[in-house]
Amino acid sequence: MASRTIAVPSFDLVIVGATGDLARRKLLPALFQRDRAGQIPPGARIIGAARRAMDEAGFRAEAAAAIAAASPTPEEAARFLARLGYVHLDATGQEGWSELAGMLDASTAVRVFYLATAPELFAPLCARIAAHGLAGDARVVVEKPIGHDLASAAAVNTAIGAVFPERSIYRIDHYLGKETVQNLMALRFANALFEPIWNSAHIDHVQITVAETLGVEGRADYYDRAGALRDMVQNHMLQLLCLTAMEPPTSLDADAVRDEKLKVLHALVPLDAATESVRGQYRAGAADGGPVAGYREEVGHPSNTETFVALRAGIANWRWAGVPFFLRTGKRLPQRLSEIVVAFRAVPHNAFGAAAGPVRPNRLAIRLQPDESIDLWLMIKDPGPGGMRLRQVALNMSFDRAFGVRNPDAYERLLMDVVRGNQTLFMRRDEVEAAWRWVDPILAAWETAREPPRPYTAGTWGPAASVALIERSGRTWYDDGGFEDGTDAADGIHG
Ligand code: BG6
């Protein structure tokens, strides 16, 4: 089933940091895919800006390499590359700014500055954009990390806010651009089925897992200063928690959705770091089918940065009081898996007797990646003429199988949303700061405790303490993506 493509208004998009990793791996391929899909109008231009001295032809050659994996036809590549310009720009000096001003077209409907740079440059760049009279109605896009704690995040936000009004600031959390994250909203708010039972009366707990097999991949400098709590929990995981827990918004307007997410962040219970958090760091082991070094070898020095974190969070409001939200994320885990599992309460009474086997509680597993899917785990009678035996199967809705469409990268949607002026999937200043307000005391408690992270072998599900964290409450992690006791999706009922 083909999805509808609606062209966006014409734009000048300036990518500052255009020779960097983000531009090469994500932004240029995403823009190419939208161009190929016919969503980008003929006059739209993409202007690369970076410190490196290079001409337009050089930038086009780099961009051609960046989009090669998408196997463009010669016509597609030529059309896309013809949109590209390049300016050699000094983010903190004078060089290149008047040239950039000369390249921008005042009559173009939308002007966007994408700051694909180190966060230290956000403030000086915004100041220069303003000083050269380029801000006007322009939009600015920034990536995480926005600060490393509440105070620094507020300072960055203030510096950006001194030039751009909030309605022109697009703070990217690329998890919000993932297809299944939006499906979570569709599932909750476009179906009457779940909402009446989406509360503490019917839900026992929620698990949110973002597991990666990768290590730190050449980002050791950044990562060693950040760690898993800042890198993944403060942003991506709390956003997933918000979308799972928020009240139904009155509309999908940016502020209607963001107001509801903010209320969840405000309702997060301060966490007792000693009993409700676990930090881990991988040692040498195996991942992606081969032996891998430990974190300390990778970064090249002794380090106490956590590469794994598990938390038990709580939300103090009418809907969720008493329902634990278990979050865990880590690098060098056994599989790449991002999943939200909503575990329902057990039936109040088992009428089947011991011979039928256990009656397992229902659960809904919303898988973001890989293989986006929604599985509703139900108990059924084991088919056949024998006695009444129960088994658990999944009503499985795999998006790939059901629709067979290419799964767009999150950046494709988010970049087009910037051009369309839709902020629903971007974080508002108060959300970012509310998330830090909850995270800061956890960081402070870890700092005070001075305990090194618990070691885990690369290729395992993190330190044993993470298992203890959840098992102390009588629950267990769904490590295998929701499959347990020998059943699997292949035994299930497929949608
Ligand atoms: C980034 C983190 O925000 O998200 C990385 O900085 C992490 O450390 C990445 O690897 C995960 O994103 P995805 O889309 O691959 O799950």
PDB file of C-alpha atoms in Angstrom, residues 128-242:
ATOM      1  CA  ARG A 128      25.886  35.085  14.373  1.00  0.00           C
ATOM      2  CA  ILE A 129      22.742  34.164  12.470  1.00  0.00           C
ATOM      3  CA  ALA A 130      21.065  37.118  14.198  1.00  0.00           C
ATOM      4  CA  ALA A 131      24.022  39.471  13.791  1.00  0.00           C
ATOM      5  CA  HIS A 132      24.018  38.890  10.037  1.00  0.00           C
ATOM      6  CA  GLY A 133      20.317  39.565   9.838  1.00  0.00           C
ATOM      7  CA  LEU A 134      19.514  36.005   8.764  1.00  0.00           C
ATOM      8  CA  ALA A 135      17.157  34.975  11.561  1.00  0.00           C
ATOM      9  CA  GLY A 136      13.938  36.744  10.498  1.00  0.00           C
ATOM     10  CA  ASP A 137      11.229  34.088  10.335  1.00  0.00           C
ATOM     11  CA  ALA A 138      13.785  31.304  10.038  1.00  0.00           C
ATOM     12  CA  ARG A 139      13.504  28.051  11.959  1.00  0.00           C
ATOM     13  CA  VAL A 140      16.361  26.466  13.820  1.00  0.00           C
ATOM     14  CA  VAL A 141      16.865  22.759  14.444  1.00  0.00           C
ATOM     15  CA  VAL A 142      19.052  21.454  17.246  1.00  0.00           C
ATOM     16  CA  GLU A 143      19.936  17.978  18.351  1.00  0.00           C
ATOM     17  CA  LYS A 144      20.525  16.520  21.752  1.00  0.00           C
ATOM     18  CA  PRO A 145      22.471  16.784  23.971  1.00  0.00           C
ATOM     19  CA  ILE A 146      20.803  19.986  25.112  1.00  0.00           C
ATOM     20  CA  GLY A 147      22.992  20.566  28.136  1.00  0.00           C
ATOM     21  CA  HIS A 148      24.419  17.987  30.496  1.00  0.00           C
ATOM     22  CA  ASP A 149      22.163  18.959  33.401  1.00  0.00           C
ATOM     23  CA  LEU A 150      19.289  21.314  34.102  1.00  0.00           C
ATOM     24  CA  ALA A 151      21.394  24.448  34.523  1.00  0.00           C
ATOM     25  CA  SER A 152      23.400  23.961  31.332  1.00  0.00           C
ATOM     26  CA  ALA A 153      20.265  23.007  29.367  1.00  0.00           C
ATOM     27  CA  ALA A 154      18.555  26.180  30.554  1.00  0.00           C
ATOM     28  CA  ALA A 155      21.590  28.232  29.473  1.00  0.00           C
ATOM     29  CA  VAL A 156      21.564  26.690  25.971  1.00  0.00           C
ATOM     30  CA  ASN A 157      17.810  27.196  25.694  1.00  0.00           C
ATOM     31  CA  THR A 158      18.132  30.806  26.772  1.00  0.00           C
ATOM     32  CA  ALA A 159      20.857  31.487  24.201  1.00  0.00           C
ATOM     33  CA  ILE A 160      18.802  29.973  21.388  1.00  0.00           C
ATOM     34  CA  GLY A 161      15.683  31.697  22.705  1.00  0.00           C
ATOM     35  CA  ALA A 162      17.423  35.065  22.576  1.00  0.00           C
ATOM     36  CA  VAL A 163      17.375  34.790  18.781  1.00  0.00           C
ATOM     37  CA  PHE A 164      14.510  32.476  17.895  1.00  0.00           C
ATOM     38  CA  PRO A 165      11.017  32.381  19.391  1.00  0.00           C
ATOM     39  CA  GLU A 166       9.943  28.993  20.774  1.00  0.00           C
ATOM     40  CA  ARG A 167       7.633  28.420  17.797  1.00  0.00           C
ATOM     41  CA  SER A 168      10.700  28.504  15.510  1.00  0.00           C
ATOM     42  CA  ILE A 169      12.862  26.131  17.589  1.00  0.00           C
ATOM     43  CA  TYR A 170      12.818  22.452  16.653  1.00  0.00           C
ATOM     44  CA  ARG A 171      14.562  20.265  19.239  1.00  0.00           C
ATOM     45  CA  ILE A 172      14.979  16.860  17.701  1.00  0.00           C
ATOM     46  CA  ASP A 173      14.494  13.652  19.591  1.00  0.00           C
ATOM     47  CA  HIS A 174      14.728  11.234  16.699  1.00  0.00           C
ATOM     48  CA  TYR A 175      12.824   8.567  18.642  1.00  0.00           C
ATOM     49  CA  LEU A 176       9.704  10.676  18.189  1.00  0.00           C
ATOM     50  CA  GLY A 177      10.092  10.322  14.432  1.00  0.00           C
ATOM     51  CA  LYS A 178      10.030   6.548  14.525  1.00  0.00           C
ATOM     52  CA  GLU A 179       7.001   5.017  12.893  1.00  0.00           C
ATOM     53  CA  THR A 180       5.915   2.856  15.816  1.00  0.00           C
ATOM     54  CA  VAL A 181       6.214   5.698  18.292  1.00  0.00           C
ATOM     55  CA  GLN A 182       3.499   7.436  16.355  1.00  0.00           C
ATOM     56  CA  ASN A 183       1.639   4.192  16.123  1.00  0.00           C
ATOM     57  CA  LEU A 184       1.534   4.193  19.875  1.00  0.00           C
ATOM     58  CA  MET A 185      -0.547   7.346  19.670  1.00  0.00           C
ATOM     59  CA  ALA A 186      -2.767   5.792  17.002  1.00  0.00           C
ATOM     60  CA  LEU A 187      -3.156   2.622  19.038  1.00  0.00           C
ATOM     61  CA  ARG A 188      -4.104   4.485  22.178  1.00  0.00           C
ATOM     62  CA  PHE A 189      -6.215   7.304  20.811  1.00  0.00           C
ATOM     63  CA  ALA A 190      -7.750   5.933  17.604  1.00  0.00           C
ATOM     64  CA  ASN A 191      -9.097   2.771  19.256  1.00  0.00           C
ATOM     65  CA  ALA A 192     -11.728   2.585  21.947  1.00  0.00           C
ATOM     66  CA  LEU A 193     -10.409  -0.765  23.127  1.00  0.00           C
ATOM     67  CA  PHE A 194      -7.380   0.107  25.202  1.00  0.00           C
ATOM     68  CA  GLU A 195      -8.025   3.462  26.801  1.00  0.00           C
ATOM     69  CA  PRO A 196     -10.579   2.230  29.391  1.00  0.00           C
ATOM     70  CA  ILE A 197      -8.062  -0.303  30.706  1.00  0.00           C
ATOM     71  CA  TRP A 198      -4.976   1.923  30.343  1.00  0.00           C
ATOM     72  CA  ASN A 199      -4.561   2.591  34.042  1.00  0.00           C
ATOM     73  CA  SER A 200      -3.500   1.167  37.367  1.00  0.00           C
ATOM     74  CA  ALA A 201      -6.710  -0.827  37.792  1.00  0.00           C
ATOM     75  CA  HIS A 202      -5.740  -3.027  34.830  1.00  0.00           C
ATOM     76  CA  ILE A 203      -2.041  -2.499  34.182  1.00  0.00           C
ATOM     77  CA  ASP A 204       0.432  -4.175  36.488  1.00  0.00           C
ATOM     78  CA  HIS A 205       3.593  -2.531  35.184  1.00  0.00           C
ATOM     79  CA  VAL A 206       5.288  -1.204  32.057  1.00  0.00           C
ATOM     80  CA  GLN A 207       8.723  -2.112  30.709  1.00  0.00           C
ATOM     81  CA  ILE A 208      10.620   0.070  28.281  1.00  0.00           C
ATOM     82  CA  THR A 209      13.757  -1.431  26.800  1.00  0.00           C
ATOM     83  CA  VAL A 210      16.143   0.189  24.344  1.00  0.00           C
ATOM     84  CA  ALA A 211      18.894  -2.351  23.772  1.00  0.00           C
ATOM     85  CA  GLU A 212      21.772  -1.919  21.362  1.00  0.00           C
ATOM     86  CA  THR A 213      24.453  -4.344  20.255  1.00  0.00           C
ATOM     87  CA  LEU A 214      26.793  -1.512  19.267  1.00  0.00           C
ATOM     88  CA  GLY A 215      29.522  -0.125  21.491  1.00  0.00           C
ATOM     89  CA  VAL A 216      30.488   3.538  21.504  1.00  0.00           C
ATOM     90  CA  GLU A 217      31.536   3.583  17.844  1.00  0.00           C
ATOM     91  CA  GLY A 218      34.106   6.334  17.658  1.00  0.00           C
ATOM     92  CA  ARG A 219      32.042   8.663  19.862  1.00  0.00           C
ATOM     93  CA  ALA A 220      34.035   7.885  22.987  1.00  0.00           C
ATOM     94  CA  ASP A 221      34.781  11.538  23.728  1.00  0.00           C
ATOM     95  CA  TYR A 222      31.144  12.518  23.857  1.00  0.00           C
ATOM     96  CA  TYR A 223      29.881   9.287  25.349  1.00  0.00           C
ATOM     97  CA  ASP A 224      32.392   9.087  28.142  1.00  0.00           C
ATOM     98  CA  ARG A 225      31.236  12.488  29.378  1.00  0.00           C
ATOM     99  CA  ALA A 226      27.556  11.604  28.948  1.00  0.00           C
ATOM    100  CA  GLY A 227      26.842   7.968  29.851  1.00  0.00           C
ATOM    101  CA  ALA A 228      23.625   6.059  29.258  1.00  0.00           C
ATOM    102  CA  LEU A 229      21.428   8.109  31.589  1.00  0.00           C
ATOM    103  CA  ARG A 230      22.138  11.370  29.790  1.00  0.00           C
ATOM    104  CA  ASP A 231      22.484   9.821  26.331  1.00  0.00           C
ATOM    105  CA  MET A 232      19.310   7.733  26.266  1.00  0.00           C
ATOM    106  CA  VAL A 233      17.125   8.099  29.358  1.00  0.00           C
ATOM    107  CA  GLN A 234      16.859  11.878  29.721  1.00  0.00           C
ATOM    108  CA  ASN A 235      15.505  12.122  26.192  1.00  0.00           C
ATOM    109  CA  HIS A 236      14.466   9.052  24.195  1.00  0.00           C
ATOM    110  CA  MET A 237      13.302   6.839  27.038  1.00  0.00           C
ATOM    111  CA  LEU A 238      11.451   9.533  28.930  1.00  0.00           C
ATOM    112  CA  GLN A 239       9.729  10.522  25.694  1.00  0.00           C
ATOM    113  CA  LEU A 240       8.591   6.926  25.226  1.00  0.00           C
ATOM    114  CA  LEU A 241       7.391   6.870  28.806  1.00  0.00           C
ATOM    115  CA  CYS A 242       5.473  10.113  28.251  1.00  0.00           C
TER     116      CYS A 242
END
